[in-house]
Short mmCIF file of C-alpha atoms in Angstrom, two decimals:
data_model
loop_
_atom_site.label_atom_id
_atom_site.label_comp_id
_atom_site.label_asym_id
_atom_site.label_seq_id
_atom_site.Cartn_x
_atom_site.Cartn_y
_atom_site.Cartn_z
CA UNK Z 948 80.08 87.21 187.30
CA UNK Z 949 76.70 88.75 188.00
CA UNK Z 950 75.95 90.85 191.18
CA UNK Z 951 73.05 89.87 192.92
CA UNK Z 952 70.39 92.73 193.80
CA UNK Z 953 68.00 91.27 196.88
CA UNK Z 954 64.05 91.20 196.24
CA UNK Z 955 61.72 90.64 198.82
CA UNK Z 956 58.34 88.50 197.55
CA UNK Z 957 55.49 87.16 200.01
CA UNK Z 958 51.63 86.01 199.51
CA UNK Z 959 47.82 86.11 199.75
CA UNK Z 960 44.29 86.28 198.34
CA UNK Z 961 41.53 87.32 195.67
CA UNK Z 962 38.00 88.96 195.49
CA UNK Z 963 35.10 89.21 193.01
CA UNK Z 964 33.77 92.25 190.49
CA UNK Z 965 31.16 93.13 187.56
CA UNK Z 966 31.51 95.45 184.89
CA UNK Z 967 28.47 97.87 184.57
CA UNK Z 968 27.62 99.02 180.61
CA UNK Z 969 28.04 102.88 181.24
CA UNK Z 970 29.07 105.24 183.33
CA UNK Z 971 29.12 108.95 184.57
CA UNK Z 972 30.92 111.53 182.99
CA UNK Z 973 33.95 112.88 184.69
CA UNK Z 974 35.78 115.85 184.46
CA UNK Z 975 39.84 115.42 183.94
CA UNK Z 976 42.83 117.73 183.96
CA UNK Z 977 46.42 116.13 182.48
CA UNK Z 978 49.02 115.47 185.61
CA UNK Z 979 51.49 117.44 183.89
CA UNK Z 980 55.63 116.66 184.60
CA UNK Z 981 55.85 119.17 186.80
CA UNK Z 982 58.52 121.92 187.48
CA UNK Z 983 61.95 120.42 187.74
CA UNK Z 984 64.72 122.25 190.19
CA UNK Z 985 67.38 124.24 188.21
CA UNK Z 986 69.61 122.27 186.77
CA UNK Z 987 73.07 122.08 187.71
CA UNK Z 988 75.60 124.74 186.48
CA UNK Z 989 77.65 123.51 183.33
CA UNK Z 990 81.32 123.21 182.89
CA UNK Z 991 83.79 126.56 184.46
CA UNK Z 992 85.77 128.38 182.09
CA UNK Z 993 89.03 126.61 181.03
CA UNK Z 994 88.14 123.06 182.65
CA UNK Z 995 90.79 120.69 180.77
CA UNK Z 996 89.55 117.59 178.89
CA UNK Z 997 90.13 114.89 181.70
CA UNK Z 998 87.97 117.14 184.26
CA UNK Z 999 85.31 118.10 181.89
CA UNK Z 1000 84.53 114.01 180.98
CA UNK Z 1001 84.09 113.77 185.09
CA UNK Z 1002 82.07 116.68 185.31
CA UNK Z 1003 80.02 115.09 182.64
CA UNK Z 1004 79.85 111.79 184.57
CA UNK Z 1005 78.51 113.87 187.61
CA UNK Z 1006 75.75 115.57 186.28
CA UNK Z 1007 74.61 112.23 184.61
CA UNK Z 1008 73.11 111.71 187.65
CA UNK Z 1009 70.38 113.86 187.09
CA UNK Z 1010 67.72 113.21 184.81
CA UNK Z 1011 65.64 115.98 184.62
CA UNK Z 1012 65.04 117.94 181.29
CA UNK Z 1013 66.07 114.88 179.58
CA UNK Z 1014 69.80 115.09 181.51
CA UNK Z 1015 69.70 118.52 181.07
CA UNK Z 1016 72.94 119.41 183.25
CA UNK Z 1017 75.04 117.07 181.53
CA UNK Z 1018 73.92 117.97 178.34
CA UNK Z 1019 75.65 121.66 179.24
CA UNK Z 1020 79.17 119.78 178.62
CA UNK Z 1021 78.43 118.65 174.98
CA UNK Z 1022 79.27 120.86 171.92
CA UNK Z 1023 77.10 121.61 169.17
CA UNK Z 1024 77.83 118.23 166.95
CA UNK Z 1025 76.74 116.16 169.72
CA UNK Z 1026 72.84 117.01 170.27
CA UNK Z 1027 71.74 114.30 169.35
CA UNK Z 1028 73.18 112.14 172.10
CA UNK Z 1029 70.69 109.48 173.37
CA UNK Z 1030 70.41 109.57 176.94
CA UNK Z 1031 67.45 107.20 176.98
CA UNK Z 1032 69.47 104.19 175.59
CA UNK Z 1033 70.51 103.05 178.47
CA UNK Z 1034 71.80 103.60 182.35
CA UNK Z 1035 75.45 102.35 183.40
CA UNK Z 1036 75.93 102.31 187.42
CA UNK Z 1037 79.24 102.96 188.25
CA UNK Z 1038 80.81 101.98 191.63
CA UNK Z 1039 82.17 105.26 193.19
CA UNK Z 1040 85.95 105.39 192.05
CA UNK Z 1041 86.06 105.55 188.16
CA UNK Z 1042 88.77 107.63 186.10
CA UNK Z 1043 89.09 109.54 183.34
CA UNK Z 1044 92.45 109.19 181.35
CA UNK Z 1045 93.87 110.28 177.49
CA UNK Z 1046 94.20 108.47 174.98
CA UNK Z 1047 94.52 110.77 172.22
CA UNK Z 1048 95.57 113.95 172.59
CA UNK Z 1049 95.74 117.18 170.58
CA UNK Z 1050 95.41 120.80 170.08
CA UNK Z 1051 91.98 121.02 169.69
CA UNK Z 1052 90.74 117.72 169.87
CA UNK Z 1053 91.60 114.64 172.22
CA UNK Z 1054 90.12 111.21 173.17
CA UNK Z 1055 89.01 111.12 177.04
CA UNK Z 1056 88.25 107.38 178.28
CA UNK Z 1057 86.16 106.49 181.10
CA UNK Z 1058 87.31 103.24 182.86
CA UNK Z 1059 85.88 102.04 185.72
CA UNK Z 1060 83.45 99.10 187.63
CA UNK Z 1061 80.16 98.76 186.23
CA UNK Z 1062 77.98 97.31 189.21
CA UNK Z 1063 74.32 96.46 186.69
CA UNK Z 1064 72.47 98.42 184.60
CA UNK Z 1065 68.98 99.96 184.87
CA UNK Z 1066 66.12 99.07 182.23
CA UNK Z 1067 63.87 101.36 180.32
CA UNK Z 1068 61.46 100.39 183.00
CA UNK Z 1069 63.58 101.29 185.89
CA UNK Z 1070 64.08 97.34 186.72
CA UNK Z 1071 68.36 97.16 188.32
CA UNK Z 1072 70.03 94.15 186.28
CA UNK Z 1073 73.27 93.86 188.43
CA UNK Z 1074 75.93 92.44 186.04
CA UNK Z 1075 79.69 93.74 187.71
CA UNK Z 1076 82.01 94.04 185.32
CA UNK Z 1077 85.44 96.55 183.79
CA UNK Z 1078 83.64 98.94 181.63
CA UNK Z 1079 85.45 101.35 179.61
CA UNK Z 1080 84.32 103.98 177.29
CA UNK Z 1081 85.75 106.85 174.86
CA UNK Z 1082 84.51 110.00 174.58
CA UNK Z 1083 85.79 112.85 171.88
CA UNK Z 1084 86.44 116.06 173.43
CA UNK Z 1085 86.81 119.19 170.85
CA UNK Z 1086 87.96 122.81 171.83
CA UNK Z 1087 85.04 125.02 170.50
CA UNK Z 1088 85.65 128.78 171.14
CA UNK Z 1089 88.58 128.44 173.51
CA UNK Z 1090 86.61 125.84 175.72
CA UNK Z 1091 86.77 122.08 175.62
CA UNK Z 1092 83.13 120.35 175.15
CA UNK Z 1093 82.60 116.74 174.34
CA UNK Z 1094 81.91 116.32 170.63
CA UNK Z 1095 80.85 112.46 170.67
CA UNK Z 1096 80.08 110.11 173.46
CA UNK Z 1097 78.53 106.56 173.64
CA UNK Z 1098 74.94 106.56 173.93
CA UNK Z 1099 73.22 105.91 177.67
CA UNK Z 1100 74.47 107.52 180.49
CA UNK Z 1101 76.91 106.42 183.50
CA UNK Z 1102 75.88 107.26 186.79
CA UNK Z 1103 77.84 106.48 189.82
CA UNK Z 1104 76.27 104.90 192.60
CA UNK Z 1105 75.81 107.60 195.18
CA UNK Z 1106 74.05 109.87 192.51
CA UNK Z 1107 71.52 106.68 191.75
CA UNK Z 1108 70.29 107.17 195.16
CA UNK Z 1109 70.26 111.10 195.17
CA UNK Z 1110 68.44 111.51 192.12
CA UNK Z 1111 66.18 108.40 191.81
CA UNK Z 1112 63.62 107.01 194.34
CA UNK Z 1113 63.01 103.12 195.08
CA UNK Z 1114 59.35 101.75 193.97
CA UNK Z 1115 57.60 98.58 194.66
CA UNK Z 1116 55.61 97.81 191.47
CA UNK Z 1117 53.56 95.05 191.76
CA UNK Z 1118 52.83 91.23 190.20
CA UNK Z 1119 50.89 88.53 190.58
CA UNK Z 1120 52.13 85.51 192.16
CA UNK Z 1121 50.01 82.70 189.81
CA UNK Z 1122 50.55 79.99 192.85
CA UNK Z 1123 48.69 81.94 195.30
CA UNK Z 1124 46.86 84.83 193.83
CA UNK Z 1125 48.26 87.43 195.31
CA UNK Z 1126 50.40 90.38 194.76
CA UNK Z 1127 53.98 90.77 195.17
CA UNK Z 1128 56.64 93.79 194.83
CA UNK Z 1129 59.07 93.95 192.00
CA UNK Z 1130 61.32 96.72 192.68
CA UNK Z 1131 62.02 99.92 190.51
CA UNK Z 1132 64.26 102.80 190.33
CA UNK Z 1133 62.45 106.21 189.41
CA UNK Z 1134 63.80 109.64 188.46
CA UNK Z 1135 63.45 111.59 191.51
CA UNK Z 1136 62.05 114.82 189.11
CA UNK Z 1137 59.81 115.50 187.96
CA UNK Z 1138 57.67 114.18 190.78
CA UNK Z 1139 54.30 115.04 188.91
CA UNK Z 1140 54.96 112.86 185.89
CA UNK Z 1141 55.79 109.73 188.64
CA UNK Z 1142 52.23 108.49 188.31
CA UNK Z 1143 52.03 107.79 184.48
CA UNK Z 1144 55.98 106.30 185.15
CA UNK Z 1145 55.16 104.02 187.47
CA UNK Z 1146 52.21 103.13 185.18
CA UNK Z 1147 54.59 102.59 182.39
CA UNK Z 1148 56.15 100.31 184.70
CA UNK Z 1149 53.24 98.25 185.48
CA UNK Z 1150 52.88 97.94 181.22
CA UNK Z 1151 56.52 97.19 180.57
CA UNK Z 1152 55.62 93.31 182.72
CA UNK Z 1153 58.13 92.23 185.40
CA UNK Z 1154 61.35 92.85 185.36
CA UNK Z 1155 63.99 89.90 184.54
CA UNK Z 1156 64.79 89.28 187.83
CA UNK Z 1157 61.50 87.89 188.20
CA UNK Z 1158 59.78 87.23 184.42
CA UNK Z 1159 59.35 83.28 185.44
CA UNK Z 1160 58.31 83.69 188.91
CA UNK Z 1161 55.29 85.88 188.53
CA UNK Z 1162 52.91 87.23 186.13
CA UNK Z 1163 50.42 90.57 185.20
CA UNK Z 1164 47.06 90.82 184.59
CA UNK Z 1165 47.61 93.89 182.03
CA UNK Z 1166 47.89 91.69 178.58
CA UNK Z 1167 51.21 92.75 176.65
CA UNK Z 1168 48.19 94.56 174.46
CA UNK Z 1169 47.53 96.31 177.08
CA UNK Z 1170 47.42 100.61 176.96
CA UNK Z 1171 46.43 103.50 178.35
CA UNK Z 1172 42.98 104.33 176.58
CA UNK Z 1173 43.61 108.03 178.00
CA UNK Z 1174 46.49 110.13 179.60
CA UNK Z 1175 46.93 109.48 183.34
CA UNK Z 1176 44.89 111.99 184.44
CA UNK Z 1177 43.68 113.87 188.25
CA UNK Z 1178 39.75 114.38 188.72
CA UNK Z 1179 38.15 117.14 189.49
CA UNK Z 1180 38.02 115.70 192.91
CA UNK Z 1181 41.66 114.82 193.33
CA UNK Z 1182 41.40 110.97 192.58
CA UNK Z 1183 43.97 110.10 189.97
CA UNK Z 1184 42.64 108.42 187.07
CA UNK Z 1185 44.14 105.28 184.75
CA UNK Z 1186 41.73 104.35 181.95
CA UNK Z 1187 43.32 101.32 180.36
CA UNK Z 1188 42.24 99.70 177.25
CA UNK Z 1189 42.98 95.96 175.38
CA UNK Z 1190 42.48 94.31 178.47
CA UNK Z 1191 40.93 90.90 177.85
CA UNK Z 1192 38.67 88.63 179.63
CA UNK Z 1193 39.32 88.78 183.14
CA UNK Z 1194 37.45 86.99 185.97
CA UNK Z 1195 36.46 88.50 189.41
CA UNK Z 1196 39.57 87.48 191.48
CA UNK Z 1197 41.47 88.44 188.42
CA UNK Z 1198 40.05 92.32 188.06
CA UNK Z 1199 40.65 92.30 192.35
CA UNK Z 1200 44.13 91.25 191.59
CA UNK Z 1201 44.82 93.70 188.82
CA UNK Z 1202 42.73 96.29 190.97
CA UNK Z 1203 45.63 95.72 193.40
CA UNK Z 1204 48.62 95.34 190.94
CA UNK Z 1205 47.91 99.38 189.88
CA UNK Z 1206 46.67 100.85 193.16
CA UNK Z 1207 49.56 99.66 195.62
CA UNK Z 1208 52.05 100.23 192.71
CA UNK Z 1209 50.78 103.80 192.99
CA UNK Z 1210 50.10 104.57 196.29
CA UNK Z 1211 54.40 104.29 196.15
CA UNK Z 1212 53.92 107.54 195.52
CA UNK Z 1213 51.76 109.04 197.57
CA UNK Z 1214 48.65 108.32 195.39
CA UNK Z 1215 46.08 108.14 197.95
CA UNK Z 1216 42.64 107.13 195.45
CA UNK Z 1217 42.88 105.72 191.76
CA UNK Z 1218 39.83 105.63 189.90
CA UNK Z 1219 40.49 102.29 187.63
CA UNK Z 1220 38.75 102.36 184.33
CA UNK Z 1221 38.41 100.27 181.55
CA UNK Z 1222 37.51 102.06 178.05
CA UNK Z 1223 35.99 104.39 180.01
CA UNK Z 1224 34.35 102.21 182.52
CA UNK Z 1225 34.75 101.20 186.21
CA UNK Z 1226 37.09 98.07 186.61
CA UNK Z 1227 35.35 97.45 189.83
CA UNK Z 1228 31.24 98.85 189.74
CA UNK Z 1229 30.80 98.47 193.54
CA UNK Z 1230 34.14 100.54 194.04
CA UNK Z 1231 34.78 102.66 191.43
CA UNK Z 1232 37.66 104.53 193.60
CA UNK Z 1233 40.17 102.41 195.34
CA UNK Z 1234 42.36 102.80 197.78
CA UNK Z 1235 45.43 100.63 199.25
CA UNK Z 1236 42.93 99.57 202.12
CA UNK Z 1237 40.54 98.54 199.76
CA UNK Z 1238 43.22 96.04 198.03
CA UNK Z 1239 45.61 95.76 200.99
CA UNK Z 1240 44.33 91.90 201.58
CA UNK Z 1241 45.85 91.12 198.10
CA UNK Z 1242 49.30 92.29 199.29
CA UNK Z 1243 51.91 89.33 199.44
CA UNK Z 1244 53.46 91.69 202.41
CA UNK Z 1245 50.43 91.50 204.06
CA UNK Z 1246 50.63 88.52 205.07
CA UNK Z 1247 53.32 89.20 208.00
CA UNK Z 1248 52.66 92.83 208.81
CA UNK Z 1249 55.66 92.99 211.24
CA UNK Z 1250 58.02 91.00 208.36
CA UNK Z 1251 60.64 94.18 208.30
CA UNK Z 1252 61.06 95.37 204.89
CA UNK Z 1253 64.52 94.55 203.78
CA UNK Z 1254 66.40 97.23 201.87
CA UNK Z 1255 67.79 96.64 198.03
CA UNK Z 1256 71.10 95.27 198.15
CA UNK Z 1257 73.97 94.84 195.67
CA UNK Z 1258 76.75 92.72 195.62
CA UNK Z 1259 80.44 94.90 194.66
CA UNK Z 1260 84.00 95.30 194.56
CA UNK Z 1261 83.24 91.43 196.41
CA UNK Z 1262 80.98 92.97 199.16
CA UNK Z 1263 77.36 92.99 199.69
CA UNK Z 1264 76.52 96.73 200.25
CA UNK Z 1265 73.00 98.51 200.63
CA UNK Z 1266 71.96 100.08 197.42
CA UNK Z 1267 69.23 102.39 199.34
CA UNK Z 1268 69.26 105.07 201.81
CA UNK Z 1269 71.28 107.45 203.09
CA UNK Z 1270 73.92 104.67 203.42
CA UNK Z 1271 73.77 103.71 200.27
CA UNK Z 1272 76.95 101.98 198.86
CA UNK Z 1273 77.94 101.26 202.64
CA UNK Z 1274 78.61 97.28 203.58
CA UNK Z 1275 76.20 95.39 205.42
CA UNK Z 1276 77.23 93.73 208.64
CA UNK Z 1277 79.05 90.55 209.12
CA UNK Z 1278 81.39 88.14 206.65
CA UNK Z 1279 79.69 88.82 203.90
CA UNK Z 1280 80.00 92.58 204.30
CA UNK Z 1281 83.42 93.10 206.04
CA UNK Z 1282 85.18 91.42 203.39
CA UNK Z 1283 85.68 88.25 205.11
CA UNK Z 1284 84.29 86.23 201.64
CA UNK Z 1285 85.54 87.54 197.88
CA UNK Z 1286 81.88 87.61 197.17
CA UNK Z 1287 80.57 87.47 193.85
CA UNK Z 1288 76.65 86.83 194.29
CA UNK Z 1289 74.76 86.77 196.75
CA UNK Z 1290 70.80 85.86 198.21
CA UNK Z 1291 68.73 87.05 200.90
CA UNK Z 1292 66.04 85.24 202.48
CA UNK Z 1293 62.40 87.67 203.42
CA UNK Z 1294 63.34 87.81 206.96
CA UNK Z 1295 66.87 88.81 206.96
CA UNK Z 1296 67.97 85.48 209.11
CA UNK Z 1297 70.11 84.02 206.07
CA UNK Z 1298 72.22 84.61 203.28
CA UNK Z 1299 73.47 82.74 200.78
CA UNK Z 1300 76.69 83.83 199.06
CA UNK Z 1301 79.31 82.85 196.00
CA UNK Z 1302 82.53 83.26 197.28
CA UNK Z 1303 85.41 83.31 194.48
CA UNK Z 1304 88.29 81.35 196.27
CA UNK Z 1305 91.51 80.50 194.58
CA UNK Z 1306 89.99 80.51 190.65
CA UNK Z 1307 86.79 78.17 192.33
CA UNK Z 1308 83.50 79.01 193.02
CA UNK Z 1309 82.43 78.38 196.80
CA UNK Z 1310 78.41 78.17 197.44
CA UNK Z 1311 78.15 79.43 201.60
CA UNK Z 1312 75.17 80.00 203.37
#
């Protein structure tokens, strides 16, 4: 039974443009991925098989340096390991038990509560479900190291929040013109490569959850014509190419689809080009004020931004935060309900919940 992860969406309006035939030259430097923090120290001396696959499981967590710190536990035969395939979230408790044991080689499983999956755009797809998972441990030079592991990585809850940050990337709602959040996990380092992320993000479309609801005005054509770049004078730059046709209200609403999906991260001005050109003559740099009408969120100002939430182990718990993991208040928290999905309206006054009772489904709001 799928978990349900809670999405806030709202309303609003749209604006008009030009596109000028030229335009100045400007002087760029690359935003380059930043330094990452030292990585985690590998494996100790003598760590036995069962620990060494947890250890692993920890340092999934972080991604920097391509999972560097996990990569410390593999041996030799296993470079090659794909960390990019995919992203497992793992409720907190999760073993690691034998099944295949020897002197210098044994089979380690993982078993434990997958709670959804993150997409190669950073888009959670709860799905809870068993997941198990073998992993080949060898003993190379008197220490064990895994040998061969599935690709993707699992990372438990608790290290989702500490080493990822939430992002509202943003869509346009085709019944009202306006903008509306679709939110994203991103690697918390390296912070300077966030921009051109969150970028890919805005290329990769929305994310399942909400595919049929809204819609972008970057064309699945649609690239980069140059590196995501900072100006001279600190603006950040995205020169996209393959764009199509657009109208007026539909340059305003892409104008806001990239410069509120940035200013997530502390982007303060975005020059928007177009092969080179202005998206937007009259404003060349943008920022969130200059969009902020277009915002669906805009609409209520004092609407309190609800937090991501995740149905598991038949509780709806907050999946941001310092609290992260923790059950919300009430019967659909405290365990009153075995709940198996669950709804949230924008304002936090209702839920609506699947409660598994007696092999039945139960629909309670």
């Amino acid at each position: 039974m799928l978990a349900a992860l809670l999405v806030v969406l709202g309303l609003l309006a749209a604006g008009c443009a030009t596109v000028p035939g030229d335009s100045s030259v400007q002087v760029l430097r690359k935003v380059s991925d930043g330094a990452a923090p030292p990585a985690p120290p590998g494996p100790a001396d003598g760590t036995n098989p069962l620990d060494l696959v947890r250890g692993f499981v920890y340092a999934s967590g972080s991604s920097a340096d391509r999972h560097g710190a996990a990569r410390r536990f593999l041996a030799p035969e296993a470079a090659g390991w794909d960390d990019a395939a995919s992203v497992t979230v793992l409720d907190e408790q999760f073993g690691t038990v034998p099944v295949a044991t020897g002197t210098d080689s044994t089979t380690v499983r993982i078993r434990g509560t997958r709670i959804g999956m993150l997409s190669s755009t950073g888009a959670f797809e709860p799905d809870e479900a068993p997941v198990e998972a073998d992993v080949t441990v060898v003993r190379r030079d008197g220490q064990w190291r895994i040998a061969s592991l599935p690709e993707g990585v699992f990372v438990r809850l608790s290290d989702l929040r500490s080493n990822y940050r939430t992002i509202r990337v943003y869509f346009v709602d085709p019944a009202r013109g306006r903008v509306v959040p679709d939110l994203r996990y991103l690697p918390a380092v390296p912070a300077k490569a966030q921009a051109a992320q969150a970028v890919d993000m805005l290329l990769g479309g929305p994310s399942p959850a909400l595919a049929g609801s809204v819609t972008s005005r970057l064309l699945p054509t649609t690239g980069l014509h140059a590196n995501v770049a900072t100006a001279a004078d600190g603006g950040l730059v995205v020169d996209l190419t393959r764009l199509g046709d657009l109208d007026d209200a539909s340059r305003r609403q892409l104008a806001a689809q990239v410069v509120l999906t940035l200013s997530e991260i502390n982007v303060g001005r975005v020059r928007l080009l177009v092969d080179g050109v202005p998206l937007l003559p009259a404003t060349p740099d943008l920022t969130r004020s200059d969009v902020a009408a277009l915002a669906a969120d805009a609409a209520d100002a004092a609407a309190p931004q609800q937090q991501p939430l995740v149905v598991s182990g038949g509780r709806v718990r907050k999946l941001g935060g310092d609290d992260s993991g923790t059950p919300i208040p009430g019967q659909t928290g405290n365990g009153a309900f075995d709940v198996a999905a669950a709804a949230l309206t924008p304002d936090g006054s209702h839920q609506a919940v699947v409660s598994r009772e007696g092999g039945r489904n139960r629909l309670i709001v």
